[in-house]
XYZ file of C-alpha atoms in Angstrom:
519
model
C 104.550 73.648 143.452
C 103.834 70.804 141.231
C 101.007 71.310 137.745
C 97.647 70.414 138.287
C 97.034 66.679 136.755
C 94.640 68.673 134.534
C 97.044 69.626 132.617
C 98.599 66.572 131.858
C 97.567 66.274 128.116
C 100.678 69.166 127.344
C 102.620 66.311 128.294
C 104.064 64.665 131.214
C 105.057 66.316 135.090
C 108.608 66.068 135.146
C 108.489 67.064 138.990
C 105.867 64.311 140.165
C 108.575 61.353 140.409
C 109.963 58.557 138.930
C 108.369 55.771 140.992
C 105.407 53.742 139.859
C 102.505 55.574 140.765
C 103.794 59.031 138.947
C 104.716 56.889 135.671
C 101.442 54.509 135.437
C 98.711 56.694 136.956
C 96.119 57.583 134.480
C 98.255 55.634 131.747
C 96.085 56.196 129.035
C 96.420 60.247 129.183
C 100.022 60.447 129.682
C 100.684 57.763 126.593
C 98.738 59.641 123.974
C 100.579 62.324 125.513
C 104.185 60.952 125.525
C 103.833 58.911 121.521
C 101.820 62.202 120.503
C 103.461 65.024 122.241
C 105.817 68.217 120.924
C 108.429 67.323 122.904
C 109.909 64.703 121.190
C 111.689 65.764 118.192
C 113.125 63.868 114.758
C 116.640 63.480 114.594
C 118.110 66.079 112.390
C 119.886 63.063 110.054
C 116.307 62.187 109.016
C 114.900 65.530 108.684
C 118.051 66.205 106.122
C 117.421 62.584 104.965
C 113.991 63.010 104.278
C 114.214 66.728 102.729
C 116.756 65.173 100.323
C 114.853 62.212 99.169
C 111.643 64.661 98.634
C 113.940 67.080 96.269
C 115.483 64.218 94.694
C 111.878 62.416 94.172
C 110.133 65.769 92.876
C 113.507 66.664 91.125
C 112.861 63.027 89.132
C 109.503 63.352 87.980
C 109.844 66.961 86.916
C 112.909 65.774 85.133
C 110.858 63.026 83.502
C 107.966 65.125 82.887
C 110.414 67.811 81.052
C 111.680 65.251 78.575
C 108.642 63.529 78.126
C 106.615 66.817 77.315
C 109.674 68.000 75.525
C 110.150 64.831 72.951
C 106.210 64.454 72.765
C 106.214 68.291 71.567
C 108.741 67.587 68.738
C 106.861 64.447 67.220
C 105.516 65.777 63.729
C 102.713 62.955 62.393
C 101.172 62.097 58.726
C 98.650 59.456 58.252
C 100.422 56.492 57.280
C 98.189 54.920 54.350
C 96.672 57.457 51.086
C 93.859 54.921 51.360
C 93.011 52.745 54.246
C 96.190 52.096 56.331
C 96.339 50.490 59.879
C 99.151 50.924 61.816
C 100.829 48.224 64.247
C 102.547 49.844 67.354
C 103.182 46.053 68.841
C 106.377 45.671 70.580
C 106.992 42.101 69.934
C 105.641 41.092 66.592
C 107.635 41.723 63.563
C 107.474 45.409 62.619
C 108.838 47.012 59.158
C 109.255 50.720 59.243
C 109.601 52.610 56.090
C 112.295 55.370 56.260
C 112.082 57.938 54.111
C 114.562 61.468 53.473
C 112.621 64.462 52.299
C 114.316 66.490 49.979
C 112.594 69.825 50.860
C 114.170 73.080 51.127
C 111.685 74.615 53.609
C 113.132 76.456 57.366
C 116.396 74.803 58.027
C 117.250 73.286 54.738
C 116.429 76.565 52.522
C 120.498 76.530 52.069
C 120.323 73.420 49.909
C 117.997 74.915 46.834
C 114.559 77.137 46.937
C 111.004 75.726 47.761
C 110.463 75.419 43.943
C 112.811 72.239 44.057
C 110.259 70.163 46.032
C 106.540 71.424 45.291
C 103.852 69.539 46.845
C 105.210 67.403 50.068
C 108.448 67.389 48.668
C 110.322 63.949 47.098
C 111.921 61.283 49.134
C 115.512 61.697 48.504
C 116.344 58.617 50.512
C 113.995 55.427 51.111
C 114.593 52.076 52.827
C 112.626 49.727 54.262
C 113.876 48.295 58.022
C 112.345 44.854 58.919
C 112.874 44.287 62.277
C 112.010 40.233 63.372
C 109.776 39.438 65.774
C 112.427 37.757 67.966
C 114.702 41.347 67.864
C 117.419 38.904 66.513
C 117.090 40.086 62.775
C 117.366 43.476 61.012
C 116.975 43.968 57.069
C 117.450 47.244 55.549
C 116.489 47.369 52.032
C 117.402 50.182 49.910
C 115.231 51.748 47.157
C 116.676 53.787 44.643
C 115.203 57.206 43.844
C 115.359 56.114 39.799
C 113.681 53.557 40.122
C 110.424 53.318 38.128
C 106.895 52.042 39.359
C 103.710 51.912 39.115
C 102.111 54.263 41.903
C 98.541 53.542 42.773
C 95.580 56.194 43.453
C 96.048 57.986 46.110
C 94.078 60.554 48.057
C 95.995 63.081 50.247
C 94.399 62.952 53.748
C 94.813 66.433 54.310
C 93.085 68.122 51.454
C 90.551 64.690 50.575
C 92.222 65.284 47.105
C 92.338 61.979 44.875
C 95.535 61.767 42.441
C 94.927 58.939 39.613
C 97.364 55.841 39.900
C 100.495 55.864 37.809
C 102.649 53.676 35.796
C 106.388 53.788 35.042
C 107.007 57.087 37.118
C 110.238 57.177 39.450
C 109.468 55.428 43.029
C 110.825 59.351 44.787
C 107.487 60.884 43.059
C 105.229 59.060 45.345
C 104.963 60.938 48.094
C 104.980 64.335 46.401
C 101.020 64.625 45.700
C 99.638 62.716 48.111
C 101.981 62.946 51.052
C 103.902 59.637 52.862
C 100.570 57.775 52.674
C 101.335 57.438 49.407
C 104.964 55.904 49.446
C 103.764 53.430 51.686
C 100.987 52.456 49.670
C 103.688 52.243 46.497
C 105.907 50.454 48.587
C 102.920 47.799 49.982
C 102.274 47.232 46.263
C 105.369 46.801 44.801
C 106.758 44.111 47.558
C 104.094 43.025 48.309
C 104.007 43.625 52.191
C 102.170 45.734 54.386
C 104.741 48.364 55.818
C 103.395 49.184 59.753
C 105.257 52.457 60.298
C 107.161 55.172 58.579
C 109.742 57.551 59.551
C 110.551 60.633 57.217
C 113.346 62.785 58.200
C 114.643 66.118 56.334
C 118.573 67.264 55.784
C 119.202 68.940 59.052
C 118.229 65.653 61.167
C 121.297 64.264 59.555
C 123.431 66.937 60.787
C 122.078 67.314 63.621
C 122.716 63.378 64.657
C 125.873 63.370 63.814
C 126.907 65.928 65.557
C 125.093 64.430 68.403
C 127.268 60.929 68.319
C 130.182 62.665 67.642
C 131.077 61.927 64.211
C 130.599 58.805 61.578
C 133.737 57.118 60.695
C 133.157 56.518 56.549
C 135.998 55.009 54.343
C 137.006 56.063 50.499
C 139.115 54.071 48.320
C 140.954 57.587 46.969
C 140.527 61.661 47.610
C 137.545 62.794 46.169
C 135.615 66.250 45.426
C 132.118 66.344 44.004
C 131.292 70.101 43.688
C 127.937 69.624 43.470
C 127.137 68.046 47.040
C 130.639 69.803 48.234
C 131.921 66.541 49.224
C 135.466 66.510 50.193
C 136.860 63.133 51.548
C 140.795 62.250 51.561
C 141.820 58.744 50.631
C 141.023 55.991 53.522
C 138.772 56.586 56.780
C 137.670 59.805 58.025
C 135.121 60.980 60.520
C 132.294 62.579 58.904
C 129.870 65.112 61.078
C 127.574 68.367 60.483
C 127.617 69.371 56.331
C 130.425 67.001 55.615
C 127.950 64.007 56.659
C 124.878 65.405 54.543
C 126.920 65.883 51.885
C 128.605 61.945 52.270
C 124.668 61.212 51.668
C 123.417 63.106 49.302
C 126.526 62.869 46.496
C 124.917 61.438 43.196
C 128.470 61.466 41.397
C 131.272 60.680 43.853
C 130.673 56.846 43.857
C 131.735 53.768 41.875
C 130.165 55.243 38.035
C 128.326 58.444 39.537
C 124.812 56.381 39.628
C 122.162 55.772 42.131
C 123.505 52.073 43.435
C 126.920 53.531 43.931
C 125.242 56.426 46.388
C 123.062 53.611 47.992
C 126.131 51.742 48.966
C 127.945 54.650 50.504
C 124.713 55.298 52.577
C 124.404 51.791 53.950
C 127.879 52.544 54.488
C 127.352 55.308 56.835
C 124.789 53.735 58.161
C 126.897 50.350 59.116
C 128.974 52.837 60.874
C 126.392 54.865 62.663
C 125.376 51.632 63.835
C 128.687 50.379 65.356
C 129.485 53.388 67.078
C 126.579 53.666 68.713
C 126.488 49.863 69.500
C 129.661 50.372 71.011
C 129.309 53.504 72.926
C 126.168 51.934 75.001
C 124.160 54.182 73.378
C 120.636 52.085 73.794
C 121.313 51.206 76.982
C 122.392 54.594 78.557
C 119.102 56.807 79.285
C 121.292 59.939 79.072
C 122.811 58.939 75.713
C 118.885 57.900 74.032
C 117.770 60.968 75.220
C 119.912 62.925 73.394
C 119.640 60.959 70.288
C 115.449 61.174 70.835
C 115.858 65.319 71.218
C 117.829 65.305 68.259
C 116.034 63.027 65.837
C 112.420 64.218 67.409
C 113.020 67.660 66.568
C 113.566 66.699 62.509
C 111.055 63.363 62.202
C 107.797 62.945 60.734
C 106.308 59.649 61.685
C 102.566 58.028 61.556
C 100.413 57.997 64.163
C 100.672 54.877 64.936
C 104.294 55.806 66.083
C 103.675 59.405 67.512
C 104.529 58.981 71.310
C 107.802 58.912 73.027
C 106.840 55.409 74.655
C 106.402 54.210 71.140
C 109.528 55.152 69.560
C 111.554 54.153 73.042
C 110.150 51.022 71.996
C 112.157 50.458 68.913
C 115.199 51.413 70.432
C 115.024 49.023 73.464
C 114.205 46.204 70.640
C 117.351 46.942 68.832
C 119.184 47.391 71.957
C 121.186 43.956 72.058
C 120.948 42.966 68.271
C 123.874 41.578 66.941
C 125.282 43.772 64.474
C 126.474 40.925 61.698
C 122.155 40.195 61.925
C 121.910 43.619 60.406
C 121.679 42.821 56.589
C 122.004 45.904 54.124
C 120.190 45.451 50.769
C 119.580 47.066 47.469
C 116.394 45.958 45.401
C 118.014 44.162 42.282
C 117.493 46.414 39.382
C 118.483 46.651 35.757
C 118.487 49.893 33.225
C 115.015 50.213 32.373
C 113.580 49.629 28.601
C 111.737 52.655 28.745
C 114.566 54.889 29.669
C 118.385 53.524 30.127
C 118.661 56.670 32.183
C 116.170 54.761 34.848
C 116.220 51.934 36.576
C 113.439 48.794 36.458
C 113.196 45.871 39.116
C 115.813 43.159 37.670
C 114.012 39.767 36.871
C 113.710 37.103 38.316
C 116.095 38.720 41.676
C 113.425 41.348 42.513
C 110.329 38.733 42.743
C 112.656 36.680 45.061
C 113.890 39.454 47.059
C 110.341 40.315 47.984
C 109.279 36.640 48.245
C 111.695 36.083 51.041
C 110.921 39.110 52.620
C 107.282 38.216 53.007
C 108.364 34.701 54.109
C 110.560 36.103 57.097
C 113.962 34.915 55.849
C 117.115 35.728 57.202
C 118.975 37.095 54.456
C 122.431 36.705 55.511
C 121.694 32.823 55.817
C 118.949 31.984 53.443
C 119.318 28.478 54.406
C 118.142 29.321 58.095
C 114.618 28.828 59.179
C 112.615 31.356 59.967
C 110.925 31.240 63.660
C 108.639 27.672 63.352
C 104.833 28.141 63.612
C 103.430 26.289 66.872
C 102.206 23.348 63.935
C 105.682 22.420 62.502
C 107.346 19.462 63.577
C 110.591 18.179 62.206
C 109.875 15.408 59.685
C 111.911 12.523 60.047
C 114.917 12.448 57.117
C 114.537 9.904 54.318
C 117.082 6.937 54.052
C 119.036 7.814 50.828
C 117.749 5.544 47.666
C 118.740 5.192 44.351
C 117.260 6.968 42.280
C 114.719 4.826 39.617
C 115.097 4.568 36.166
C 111.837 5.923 34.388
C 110.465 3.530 32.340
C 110.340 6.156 29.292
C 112.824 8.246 27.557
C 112.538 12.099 29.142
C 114.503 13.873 26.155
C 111.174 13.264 24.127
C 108.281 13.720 26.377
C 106.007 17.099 25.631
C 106.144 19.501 29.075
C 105.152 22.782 29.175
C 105.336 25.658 31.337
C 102.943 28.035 32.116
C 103.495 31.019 33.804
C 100.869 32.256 35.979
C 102.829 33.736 38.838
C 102.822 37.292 37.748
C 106.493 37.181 37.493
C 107.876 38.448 34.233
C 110.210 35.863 33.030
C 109.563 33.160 35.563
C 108.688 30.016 33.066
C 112.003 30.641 31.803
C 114.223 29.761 34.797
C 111.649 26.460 35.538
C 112.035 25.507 31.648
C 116.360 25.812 32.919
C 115.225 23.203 35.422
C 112.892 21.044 33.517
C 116.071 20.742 30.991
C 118.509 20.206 33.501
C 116.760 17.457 34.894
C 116.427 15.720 31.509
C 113.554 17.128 29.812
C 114.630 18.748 27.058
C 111.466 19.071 24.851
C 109.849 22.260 26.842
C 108.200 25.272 25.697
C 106.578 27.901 27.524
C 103.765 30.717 27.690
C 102.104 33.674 29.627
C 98.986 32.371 31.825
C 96.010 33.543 33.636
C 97.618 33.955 37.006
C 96.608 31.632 39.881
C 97.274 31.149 43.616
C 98.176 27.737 43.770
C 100.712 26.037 41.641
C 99.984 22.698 39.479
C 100.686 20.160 37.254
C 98.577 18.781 34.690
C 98.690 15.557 32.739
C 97.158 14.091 29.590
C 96.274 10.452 29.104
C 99.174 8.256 29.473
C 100.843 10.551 31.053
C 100.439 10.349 34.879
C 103.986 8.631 35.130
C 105.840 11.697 33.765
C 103.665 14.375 35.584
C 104.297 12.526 38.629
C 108.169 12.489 37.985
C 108.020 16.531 36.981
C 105.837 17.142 40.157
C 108.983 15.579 42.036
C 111.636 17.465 40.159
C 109.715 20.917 40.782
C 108.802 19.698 44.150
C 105.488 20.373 43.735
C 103.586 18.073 45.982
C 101.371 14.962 44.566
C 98.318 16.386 45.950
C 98.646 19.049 42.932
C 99.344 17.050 40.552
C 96.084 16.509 38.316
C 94.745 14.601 34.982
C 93.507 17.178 32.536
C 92.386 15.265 29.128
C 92.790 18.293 27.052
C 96.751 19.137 27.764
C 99.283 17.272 25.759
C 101.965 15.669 27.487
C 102.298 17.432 30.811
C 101.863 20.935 32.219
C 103.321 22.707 34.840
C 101.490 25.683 35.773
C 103.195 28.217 37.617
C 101.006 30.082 40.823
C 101.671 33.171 42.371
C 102.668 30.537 45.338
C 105.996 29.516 43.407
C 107.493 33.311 42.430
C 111.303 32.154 42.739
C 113.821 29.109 42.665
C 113.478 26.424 41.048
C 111.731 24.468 44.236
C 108.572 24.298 45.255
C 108.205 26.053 48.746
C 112.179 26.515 48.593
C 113.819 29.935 49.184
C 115.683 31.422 45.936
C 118.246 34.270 46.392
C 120.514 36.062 44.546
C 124.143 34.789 46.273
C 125.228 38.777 46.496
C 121.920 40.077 47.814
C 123.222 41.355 50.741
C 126.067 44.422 50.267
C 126.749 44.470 53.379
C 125.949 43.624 57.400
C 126.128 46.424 59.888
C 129.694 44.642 61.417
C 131.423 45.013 58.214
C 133.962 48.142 57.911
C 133.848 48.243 53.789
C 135.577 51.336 52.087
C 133.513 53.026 49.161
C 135.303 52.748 45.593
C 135.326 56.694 44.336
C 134.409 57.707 40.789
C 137.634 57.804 38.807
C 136.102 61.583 37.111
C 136.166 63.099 40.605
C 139.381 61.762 42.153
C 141.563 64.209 43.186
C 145.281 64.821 44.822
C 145.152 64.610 48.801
């Protein structure tokens, strides 16, 4: 005997028949029934389907949420300014990141001296400055050496609200060591005259510790060498360097060219032009598994600013960098000379230094000088002058009175525009110190418009700046802090070796003749 129709919301009778009036009668019950029913059951391939995509979907975010929590944990911050600092976390604009090793011998690096070798916050026994261009084309490195001497403003450490009194003359590495990093930024703003958005400090272990992680840095000697002091051991040509042997490539004061700082800066931008290629090559930014190793392992031994303290932050910089090309990564020492003070030290070299940092603020590319720098919305191309002859002045230049004064701030500037003046047929110059002034000029006396006019044009300074001033004799050109290097107006003045090296050239380090030794 058939089920009552009552009961027909369990589902449909099977026994009631297959003609129309047992499959349409009372359609509405037995379709919320048959769509809504137990009876029909999901195919086991998309139960297993489904199951899998869950685990794999929960699998994924706890795997994300592990790393992220993980690398977030590790992040160590310091304010980045002893003063007022702001810090610039944009991931298109140009961004220059101060990098900075610590020479303290606290937890991991106790092995490398006691505590009493780096009181305070410790030195900085390694500092460059990375420039990275807005357009992620460019890279500039430029290296700082430890002897150098400064002047190191006030500086209050952020910490303790203690104020330290500015200092002149001291070695750059000293800066951070009352204060904290604030401090080494703020040296670093003042001396170049740019304002540095981020820093990076890292201790001796992160260098192990990455280069273990890539697998080695390939680093080239021109002989064997052993420098007991760093326990350096290197055979003649190219060796892979990883763990203590790559610290110890690093830190050597003595196993380069004469034993000196510039020798140890070029075997670091050595190691560095290497680290570069090999991880260029190995995919290394654009492999997920192979940056988060490198994060893990450079997390766990960084300092950074705030401004830089989360993992999407420093991901950032890496996907920037991720298709640079390597010959657009320029390696550079700041020009220096043997200081007055102490021939053991180093001072900025003259003019070099003041054009070094003038280009830097001006965006150029420093392995082409020549090269424009990304044009500003308002530039247009001006329209190339037909070639003339050039006029014969209708006085004699050998005997006309010009004058250079140097307001720039630039120790030793008037000198290389007096080189000019002469060169271009002025030969009676003299020169003196100034009040120093933004905007560059040139002053004439009476009856002399014709010559300022013609001194303007060799300088390049433009006719709008050229001015009568009845009290000057002759003519005046007077040097701004707008005309720091070259011996143009508005032109870009560089040393012709300024750059050692670019991150695609293999260069082998020349060893110090006192610690060459047998293979």
């Amino acid at each position: 005997m058939g089920r009552s129709r009552d009961n027909r919301e369990y589902g449909a009778d099977a026994s009631a028949g297959a003609g129309p009036v047992s499959r349409h009668a009372d359609a509405s019950a037995v379709g919320v029934g048959r769509h809504l029913g137990g009876q029909r059951q999901m195919p086991g391939w998309l139960k297993v389907t489904t199951a899998v995509l869950t685990v794999v979907l929960l699998g994924g975010l706890g795997f994300a949420g592990y790393w992220y929590f993980r690398l977030q944990s590790n992040i160590t911050t310091a304010p980045l300014s002893a003063g007022d600092g702001a810090a610039n976390s944009d991931s298109t604009g140009r961004m220059q990141i101060l990098i900075l090793g610590s020479d303290t011998r606290e937890g991991k690096n106790a092995e490398y001296g006691s505590v009493q070798d780096s009181l305070g916050y410790g030195k900085s026994d390694v500092m460059m400055l990375m420039d990275i261009s807005a357009d992620n084309k460019r890279v500039s490195v430029i290296s700082f050496p430890r002897d150098l001497l400064v002047d190191i403003p006030q500086c209050k450490d952020q910490k303790t609200k203690q104020s330290f009194p500015a200092l002149r003359g001291v070695m750059i590495n000293e800066a951070m060591s009352q204060a904290g990093i604030g401090c080494a930024v703020d040296t670093v703003n003042k001396l170049t005259g740019l304002t540095v958005d981020h820093f990076m400090m890292a201790d001796f272990n992160a260098v192990k510790e990455l280069s273990n992680t890539v697998g080695g840095v390939d680093v080239c000697i021109s002989d064997a060498v052993y420098d007991p002091d760093s326990r350096l051991r290197l055979p003649k040509g190219t060796s892979s360097v990883q763990g203590e042997m790559a610290l110890a490539f690093l830190r050597t004061r003595h196993a380069f060219a004469d034993g000196g700082d510039l020798g140890r800066i070029k075997a670091q931008q050595g190691f560095l032009s290497s680290l570069t290629r090999k991880i260029k090559d190995d995919g290394t930014l654009s492999s997920p598994a192979k940056l988060l190793n490198i994060a893990d392992t450079v997390t766990q031994n960084l300092t950074v600013d705030e401004g830089l303290a989360s993992v999407p932050s420093l991901l950032t910089i890496g996907n920037r960098l991720k298709d640079i090309n390597i010959s657009k990564v320029a390696f550079v020492a700041v020009p220096t000379t043997p200081a007055l003070s102490d021939t053991n030290r180093l001072q900025i070299a003259e003019p070099a230094g003041s054009q070094l940092f003038a280009a830097l603020r001006d965006d150029v590319d420093l392995t082409d000088p020549r090269a424009r720098a990304t044009p500003t919305p308002s530039e247009t191309a001006a329209p190339a002058a037909e070639p003339t002859e050039t006029p014969v002045p209708p006085y004699n230049k050998a005997v006309q009175p010009v004058t250079v004064s140097n307001g720039s701030g630039v120790p030793g500037r008037a000198q290389e525009i007096v080189q000019a003046l002469v060169t271009g047929g002025f030969t009676q110059t003299g020169q003196f110190a100034a009040t120093p002034v933004t905007q560059s000029a040139v002053y004439y006396g009476t009856d002399f418009a014709d010559v300022a006019a013609d001194v303007a044009a060799l300088l390049g300074i433009p006719a709008a700046q050229v001015q009568p001033a009845p009290g000057v004799v002759g003519v005046q050109a007077y040097l701004g802090t707008d005309f720091t290097s070259g011996a143009t107006y508005g032109a870009v003045a560089l040393p012709a070796d300024i750059v050692n090296q670019t991150a695609g050239d293999s260069l082998c380090q020349q060893a110090n003749p006192f610690l060459i030794v047998q293979n």
